[in-house]
């Protein structure tokens, strides 16, 4: 009986320990170039909904600039597209992680008009969809190779299956993309399906690093 009680107490303590670790996450979004806050509302809502299934409560903030005046406890910085490049550049050890979608460190300088971004020691997840029509998914292979060769243990990369570049912002095509005739793939696919896949990866990554 005593052994059973001790086992139960141990289980409860461990459960509370893991629950409190990532129960509340401040999740700050840095938007893509020329994107509006409303473009990221659907992504935010799906992330919050998915998080609750895993006992993670997300406090989501969609930022209007690429700077953090104050970094609150348990903050993860998320960047999409141009916001992703700015996120990777932002080096502040107070962050518990950086997560980007549709951007890379451009280690081998294959993306035009984007500088190479040095890799820091903040846990970082870099994702690109394999249907991305803006940035080639092959750019992610460069980062996988670099991370392996130079043992970048804080850097993680995932190629997301059947997702495009713009799904994060509900497949909203910008005027600049139309002007430059840059077209994403899978624009006729329900963005919710792609967002759900990305949110699941984000949640499992958070549980992995914490």
PDB file of C-alpha atoms in Angstrom:
ATOM      1  CA  UNK A   1       0.000   0.000   0.000  1.00  0.00           C
ATOM      2  CA  UNK A   2       2.816   2.420   0.912  1.00  0.00           C
ATOM      3  CA  UNK A   3       4.659   1.592  -2.310  1.00  0.00           C
ATOM      4  CA  UNK A   4       1.476   2.281  -4.265  1.00  0.00           C
ATOM      5  CA  UNK A   5       1.042   5.701  -2.612  1.00  0.00           C
ATOM      6  CA  UNK A   6       4.682   6.622  -3.263  1.00  0.00           C
ATOM      7  CA  UNK A   7       4.321   5.573  -6.887  1.00  0.00           C
ATOM      8  CA  UNK A   8       1.146   7.634  -7.253  1.00  0.00           C
ATOM      9  CA  UNK A   9       2.764  10.706  -5.691  1.00  0.00           C
ATOM     10  CA  UNK A  10       5.782  10.330  -7.965  1.00  0.00           C
ATOM     11  CA  UNK A  11       3.512  10.129 -11.007  1.00  0.00           C
ATOM     12  CA  UNK A  12       1.553  13.202  -9.939  1.00  0.00           C
ATOM     13  CA  UNK A  13       4.723  15.205  -9.283  1.00  0.00           C
ATOM     14  CA  UNK A  14       6.192  14.279 -12.652  1.00  0.00           C
ATOM     15  CA  UNK A  15       2.922  15.084 -14.378  1.00  0.00           C
ATOM     16  CA  UNK A  16       2.735  18.505 -12.746  1.00  0.00           C
ATOM     17  CA  UNK A  17       6.399  19.136 -13.563  1.00  0.00           C
ATOM     18  CA  UNK A  18       5.920  18.480 -17.255  1.00  0.00           C
ATOM     19  CA  UNK A  19       2.575  20.275 -17.301  1.00  0.00           C
ATOM     20  CA  UNK A  20       3.995  23.491 -15.819  1.00  0.00           C
ATOM     21  CA  UNK A  21       7.006  23.429 -18.095  1.00  0.00           C
ATOM     22  CA  UNK A  22       5.058  24.409 -21.154  1.00  0.00           C
ATOM     23  CA  UNK A  23       1.599  25.113 -19.831  1.00  0.00           C
ATOM     24  CA  UNK A  24       1.795  28.801 -20.762  1.00  0.00           C
ATOM     25  CA  UNK A  25       3.693  29.994 -23.835  1.00  0.00           C
ATOM     26  CA  UNK A  26       3.988  33.581 -25.048  1.00  0.00           C
ATOM     27  CA  UNK A  27       4.037  33.144 -28.802  1.00  0.00           C
ATOM     28  CA  UNK A  28       5.083  36.253 -30.762  1.00  0.00           C
ATOM     29  CA  UNK A  29       4.520  36.304 -34.527  1.00  0.00           C
ATOM     30  CA  UNK A  30       6.675  38.345 -36.885  1.00  0.00           C
ATOM     31  CA  UNK A  31       4.757  38.689 -40.126  1.00  0.00           C
ATOM     32  CA  UNK A  32       5.773  38.332 -43.727  1.00  0.00           C
ATOM     33  CA  UNK A  33       6.532  41.436 -45.786  1.00  0.00           C
ATOM     34  CA  UNK A  34       3.517  43.712 -46.306  1.00  0.00           C
ATOM     35  CA  UNK A  35       1.178  41.354 -44.462  1.00  0.00           C
ATOM     36  CA  UNK A  36      -1.643  42.486 -42.187  1.00  0.00           C
ATOM     37  CA  UNK A  37      -2.324  41.178 -38.687  1.00  0.00           C
ATOM     38  CA  UNK A  38      -5.661  39.788 -39.817  1.00  0.00           C
ATOM     39  CA  UNK A  39      -3.854  37.473 -42.249  1.00  0.00           C
ATOM     40  CA  UNK A  40      -2.469  35.528 -39.270  1.00  0.00           C
ATOM     41  CA  UNK A  41      -5.639  35.282 -37.171  1.00  0.00           C
ATOM     42  CA  UNK A  42      -6.627  31.878 -38.534  1.00  0.00           C
ATOM     43  CA  UNK A  43      -3.145  30.443 -37.920  1.00  0.00           C
ATOM     44  CA  UNK A  44      -3.214  31.846 -34.381  1.00  0.00           C
ATOM     45  CA  UNK A  45      -6.630  30.367 -33.613  1.00  0.00           C
ATOM     46  CA  UNK A  46      -5.681  26.925 -34.910  1.00  0.00           C
ATOM     47  CA  UNK A  47      -2.427  26.979 -32.912  1.00  0.00           C
ATOM     48  CA  UNK A  48      -4.325  27.899 -29.735  1.00  0.00           C
ATOM     49  CA  UNK A  49      -6.894  25.167 -30.349  1.00  0.00           C
ATOM     50  CA  UNK A  50      -4.250  22.521 -31.059  1.00  0.00           C
ATOM     51  CA  UNK A  51      -2.236  23.622 -28.038  1.00  0.00           C
ATOM     52  CA  UNK A  52      -5.132  23.059 -25.654  1.00  0.00           C
ATOM     53  CA  UNK A  53      -5.268  19.418 -26.747  1.00  0.00           C
ATOM     54  CA  UNK A  54      -1.717  19.069 -25.399  1.00  0.00           C
ATOM     55  CA  UNK A  55      -2.152  21.183 -22.233  1.00  0.00           C
ATOM     56  CA  UNK A  56      -0.319  24.124 -23.801  1.00  0.00           C
ATOM     57  CA  UNK A  57      -1.929  27.537 -23.447  1.00  0.00           C
ATOM     58  CA  UNK A  58      -0.667  29.928 -26.101  1.00  0.00           C
ATOM     59  CA  UNK A  59      -0.802  33.671 -25.582  1.00  0.00           C
ATOM     60  CA  UNK A  60      -0.378  34.823 -29.188  1.00  0.00           C
ATOM     61  CA  UNK A  61       0.808  38.306 -30.130  1.00  0.00           C
ATOM     62  CA  UNK A  62       1.000  39.424 -33.767  1.00  0.00           C
ATOM     63  CA  UNK A  63       3.667  42.101 -33.826  1.00  0.00           C
ATOM     64  CA  UNK A  64       3.678  45.204 -35.998  1.00  0.00           C
ATOM     65  CA  UNK A  65       7.473  45.503 -35.957  1.00  0.00           C
ATOM     66  CA  UNK A  66      10.574  43.330 -35.908  1.00  0.00           C
ATOM     67  CA  UNK A  67      11.771  44.051 -32.400  1.00  0.00           C
ATOM     68  CA  UNK A  68      10.855  42.994 -28.879  1.00  0.00           C
ATOM     69  CA  UNK A  69      10.785  45.761 -26.294  1.00  0.00           C
ATOM     70  CA  UNK A  70      10.177  43.248 -23.543  1.00  0.00           C
ATOM     71  CA  UNK A  71      10.646  39.497 -23.572  1.00  0.00           C
ATOM     72  CA  UNK A  72       8.182  37.886 -21.203  1.00  0.00           C
ATOM     73  CA  UNK A  73       8.679  34.569 -19.436  1.00  0.00           C
ATOM     74  CA  UNK A  74       8.363  31.513 -21.718  1.00  0.00           C
ATOM     75  CA  UNK A  75       8.487  33.444 -24.992  1.00  0.00           C
ATOM     76  CA  UNK A  76       8.855  31.803 -28.381  1.00  0.00           C
ATOM     77  CA  UNK A  77       9.477  34.002 -31.408  1.00  0.00           C
ATOM     78  CA  UNK A  78       7.840  32.826 -34.626  1.00  0.00           C
ATOM     79  CA  UNK A  79       8.616  34.328 -38.009  1.00  0.00           C
ATOM     80  CA  UNK A  80       7.025  33.768 -41.405  1.00  0.00           C
ATOM     81  CA  UNK A  81       8.771  34.545 -44.698  1.00  0.00           C
ATOM     82  CA  UNK A  82      10.487  37.963 -44.325  1.00  0.00           C
ATOM     83  CA  UNK A  83       9.566  37.865 -40.654  1.00  0.00           C
ATOM     84  CA  UNK A  84      11.303  34.489 -40.520  1.00  0.00           C
ATOM     85  CA  UNK A  85      14.596  35.953 -41.728  1.00  0.00           C
ATOM     86  CA  UNK A  86      14.287  38.736 -39.144  1.00  0.00           C
ATOM     87  CA  UNK A  87      13.511  36.129 -36.488  1.00  0.00           C
ATOM     88  CA  UNK A  88      16.657  34.142 -37.325  1.00  0.00           C
ATOM     89  CA  UNK A  89      18.718  37.334 -37.076  1.00  0.00           C
ATOM     90  CA  UNK A  90      17.317  38.137 -33.643  1.00  0.00           C
ATOM     91  CA  UNK A  91      19.681  36.758 -31.009  1.00  0.00           C
ATOM     92  CA  UNK A  92      18.406  37.063 -27.457  1.00  0.00           C
ATOM     93  CA  UNK A  93      19.045  34.320 -24.922  1.00  0.00           C
ATOM     94  CA  UNK A  94      15.847  35.216 -23.056  1.00  0.00           C
ATOM     95  CA  UNK A  95      13.871  33.459 -25.786  1.00  0.00           C
ATOM     96  CA  UNK A  96      13.183  29.808 -25.118  1.00  0.00           C
ATOM     97  CA  UNK A  97      13.072  29.116 -28.873  1.00  0.00           C
ATOM     98  CA  UNK A  98      12.779  30.544 -32.367  1.00  0.00           C
ATOM     99  CA  UNK A  99      10.531  28.932 -34.966  1.00  0.00           C
ATOM    100  CA  UNK A 100      10.401  30.013 -38.593  1.00  0.00           C
ATOM    101  CA  UNK A 101       8.353  28.965 -41.579  1.00  0.00           C
ATOM    102  CA  UNK A 102       9.254  29.852 -45.146  1.00  0.00           C
ATOM    103  CA  UNK A 103      12.756  31.159 -44.395  1.00  0.00           C
ATOM    104  CA  UNK A 104      16.264  29.801 -43.741  1.00  0.00           C
ATOM    105  CA  UNK A 105      19.680  31.032 -42.588  1.00  0.00           C
ATOM    106  CA  UNK A 106      20.720  31.145 -46.268  1.00  0.00           C
ATOM    107  CA  UNK A 107      24.026  29.594 -45.206  1.00  0.00           C
ATOM    108  CA  UNK A 108      25.298  29.087 -48.758  1.00  0.00           C
ATOM    109  CA  UNK A 109      23.887  32.384 -50.068  1.00  0.00           C
ATOM    110  CA  UNK A 110      21.623  30.805 -52.668  1.00  0.00           C
ATOM    111  CA  UNK A 111      18.648  33.077 -51.915  1.00  0.00           C
ATOM    112  CA  UNK A 112      19.108  36.347 -53.773  1.00  0.00           C
ATOM    113  CA  UNK A 113      18.888  39.660 -51.907  1.00  0.00           C
ATOM    114  CA  UNK A 114      19.051  37.869 -48.526  1.00  0.00           C
ATOM    115  CA  UNK A 115      22.197  37.956 -46.394  1.00  0.00           C
ATOM    116  CA  UNK A 116      23.651  34.877 -44.778  1.00  0.00           C
ATOM    117  CA  UNK A 117      22.446  34.679 -41.173  1.00  0.00           C
ATOM    118  CA  UNK A 118      24.763  33.336 -38.481  1.00  0.00           C
ATOM    119  CA  UNK A 119      23.403  30.522 -36.334  1.00  0.00           C
ATOM    120  CA  UNK A 120      23.194  31.094 -32.576  1.00  0.00           C
ATOM    121  CA  UNK A 121      22.653  28.832 -29.577  1.00  0.00           C
ATOM    122  CA  UNK A 122      18.935  29.489 -29.169  1.00  0.00           C
ATOM    123  CA  UNK A 123      16.895  26.348 -29.950  1.00  0.00           C
ATOM    124  CA  UNK A 124      15.626  26.988 -33.466  1.00  0.00           C
ATOM    125  CA  UNK A 125      13.231  25.134 -35.741  1.00  0.00           C
ATOM    126  CA  UNK A 126      13.397  26.022 -39.432  1.00  0.00           C
ATOM    127  CA  UNK A 127      10.543  24.801 -41.632  1.00  0.00           C
ATOM    128  CA  UNK A 128       9.775  25.033 -45.323  1.00  0.00           C
ATOM    129  CA  UNK A 129       6.845  23.405 -47.087  1.00  0.00           C
ATOM    130  CA  UNK A 130       7.695  20.998 -49.867  1.00  0.00           C
ATOM    131  CA  UNK A 131       5.159  22.841 -52.056  1.00  0.00           C
ATOM    132  CA  UNK A 132       6.698  26.267 -51.383  1.00  0.00           C
ATOM    133  CA  UNK A 133       6.666  28.263 -54.614  1.00  0.00           C
ATOM    134  CA  UNK A 134       8.478  31.320 -53.208  1.00  0.00           C
ATOM    135  CA  UNK A 135      11.631  29.750 -51.743  1.00  0.00           C
ATOM    136  CA  UNK A 136      12.887  26.417 -53.017  1.00  0.00           C
ATOM    137  CA  UNK A 137      12.590  23.588 -50.489  1.00  0.00           C
ATOM    138  CA  UNK A 138      16.120  22.588 -51.555  1.00  0.00           C
ATOM    139  CA  UNK A 139      17.427  25.519 -49.493  1.00  0.00           C
ATOM    140  CA  UNK A 140      16.507  23.515 -46.416  1.00  0.00           C
ATOM    141  CA  UNK A 141      18.857  20.711 -47.510  1.00  0.00           C
ATOM    142  CA  UNK A 142      21.750  23.173 -47.260  1.00  0.00           C
ATOM    143  CA  UNK A 143      20.869  23.838 -43.622  1.00  0.00           C
ATOM    144  CA  UNK A 144      20.485  20.148 -42.823  1.00  0.00           C
ATOM    145  CA  UNK A 145      23.950  19.520 -44.258  1.00  0.00           C
ATOM    146  CA  UNK A 146      25.491  22.486 -42.447  1.00  0.00           C
ATOM    147  CA  UNK A 147      23.895  21.558 -39.124  1.00  0.00           C
ATOM    148  CA  UNK A 148      25.190  18.000 -39.413  1.00  0.00           C
ATOM    149  CA  UNK A 149      28.728  18.804 -40.560  1.00  0.00           C
ATOM    150  CA  UNK A 150      29.306  21.568 -38.030  1.00  0.00           C
ATOM    151  CA  UNK A 151      27.304  19.924 -35.224  1.00  0.00           C
ATOM    152  CA  UNK A 152      24.807  22.734 -34.742  1.00  0.00           C
ATOM    153  CA  UNK A 153      22.936  20.958 -31.965  1.00  0.00           C
ATOM    154  CA  UNK A 154      20.479  23.779 -31.319  1.00  0.00           C
ATOM    155  CA  UNK A 155      19.373  23.960 -34.957  1.00  0.00           C
ATOM    156  CA  UNK A 156      16.549  21.754 -36.225  1.00  0.00           C
ATOM    157  CA  UNK A 157      14.991  21.585 -39.674  1.00  0.00           C
ATOM    158  CA  UNK A 158      11.807  20.052 -41.035  1.00  0.00           C
ATOM    159  CA  UNK A 159      10.472  19.866 -44.573  1.00  0.00           C
ATOM    160  CA  UNK A 160       6.699  19.961 -44.126  1.00  0.00           C
ATOM    161  CA  UNK A 161       4.774  17.688 -46.468  1.00  0.00           C
ATOM    162  CA  UNK A 162       2.102  19.166 -48.771  1.00  0.00           C
ATOM    163  CA  UNK A 163       2.303  22.748 -47.469  1.00  0.00           C
ATOM    164  CA  UNK A 164       3.014  25.907 -49.433  1.00  0.00           C
ATOM    165  CA  UNK A 165       4.536  29.275 -48.494  1.00  0.00           C
ATOM    166  CA  UNK A 166       1.412  31.349 -47.965  1.00  0.00           C
ATOM    167  CA  UNK A 167      -0.802  28.960 -46.007  1.00  0.00           C
ATOM    168  CA  UNK A 168       0.314  30.588 -42.724  1.00  0.00           C
ATOM    169  CA  UNK A 169      -1.397  33.806 -43.837  1.00  0.00           C
ATOM    170  CA  UNK A 170      -4.437  31.999 -45.262  1.00  0.00           C
ATOM    171  CA  UNK A 171      -3.014  31.905 -48.817  1.00  0.00           C
ATOM    172  CA  UNK A 172      -3.236  35.699 -49.031  1.00  0.00           C
ATOM    173  CA  UNK A 173      -1.214  36.795 -52.083  1.00  0.00           C
ATOM    174  CA  UNK A 174       0.487  40.175 -51.685  1.00  0.00           C
ATOM    175  CA  UNK A 175       0.453  42.948 -54.261  1.00  0.00           C
ATOM    176  CA  UNK A 176       4.239  42.664 -54.522  1.00  0.00           C
ATOM    177  CA  UNK A 177       4.013  38.978 -55.461  1.00  0.00           C
ATOM    178  CA  UNK A 178       1.430  39.785 -58.110  1.00  0.00           C
ATOM    179  CA  UNK A 179       3.586  42.620 -59.450  1.00  0.00           C
ATOM    180  CA  UNK A 180       6.692  40.410 -59.606  1.00  0.00           C
ATOM    181  CA  UNK A 181       4.657  37.494 -60.981  1.00  0.00           C
ATOM    182  CA  UNK A 182       5.803  35.231 -58.145  1.00  0.00           C
ATOM    183  CA  UNK A 183       3.259  32.467 -57.666  1.00  0.00           C
ATOM    184  CA  UNK A 184       3.016  30.034 -54.809  1.00  0.00           C
ATOM    185  CA  UNK A 185       1.839  26.445 -55.201  1.00  0.00           C
ATOM    186  CA  UNK A 186      -1.250  24.775 -53.720  1.00  0.00           C
ATOM    187  CA  UNK A 187      -3.217  28.023 -53.550  1.00  0.00           C
ATOM    188  CA  UNK A 188      -6.387  26.055 -54.307  1.00  0.00           C
ATOM    189  CA  UNK A 189      -5.864  23.798 -51.275  1.00  0.00           C
ATOM    190  CA  UNK A 190      -7.699  24.533 -48.027  1.00  0.00           C
ATOM    191  CA  UNK A 191      -5.112  26.436 -45.925  1.00  0.00           C
ATOM    192  CA  UNK A 192      -6.585  24.955 -42.739  1.00  0.00           C
ATOM    193  CA  UNK A 193      -5.250  21.529 -43.696  1.00  0.00           C
ATOM    194  CA  UNK A 194      -1.745  22.926 -44.141  1.00  0.00           C
ATOM    195  CA  UNK A 195      -1.886  25.116 -41.028  1.00  0.00           C
ATOM    196  CA  UNK A 196      -2.955  22.141 -38.904  1.00  0.00           C
ATOM    197  CA  UNK A 197       0.064  20.165 -40.092  1.00  0.00           C
ATOM    198  CA  UNK A 198       2.415  23.045 -39.242  1.00  0.00           C
ATOM    199  CA  UNK A 199       0.826  23.647 -35.829  1.00  0.00           C
ATOM    200  CA  UNK A 200       1.212  19.983 -34.910  1.00  0.00           C
ATOM    201  CA  UNK A 201       4.923  20.188 -35.683  1.00  0.00           C
ATOM    202  CA  UNK A 202       5.259  23.390 -33.638  1.00  0.00           C
ATOM    203  CA  UNK A 203       3.599  21.775 -30.624  1.00  0.00           C
ATOM    204  CA  UNK A 204       5.706  18.622 -30.776  1.00  0.00           C
ATOM    205  CA  UNK A 205       8.838  20.718 -31.149  1.00  0.00           C
ATOM    206  CA  UNK A 206       7.945  22.701 -28.024  1.00  0.00           C
ATOM    207  CA  UNK A 207       7.427  19.467 -26.095  1.00  0.00           C
ATOM    208  CA  UNK A 208      10.739  18.167 -27.468  1.00  0.00           C
ATOM    209  CA  UNK A 209      12.845  21.150 -26.374  1.00  0.00           C
ATOM    210  CA  UNK A 210      11.152  21.641 -23.000  1.00  0.00           C
TER     211      UNK A 210
END
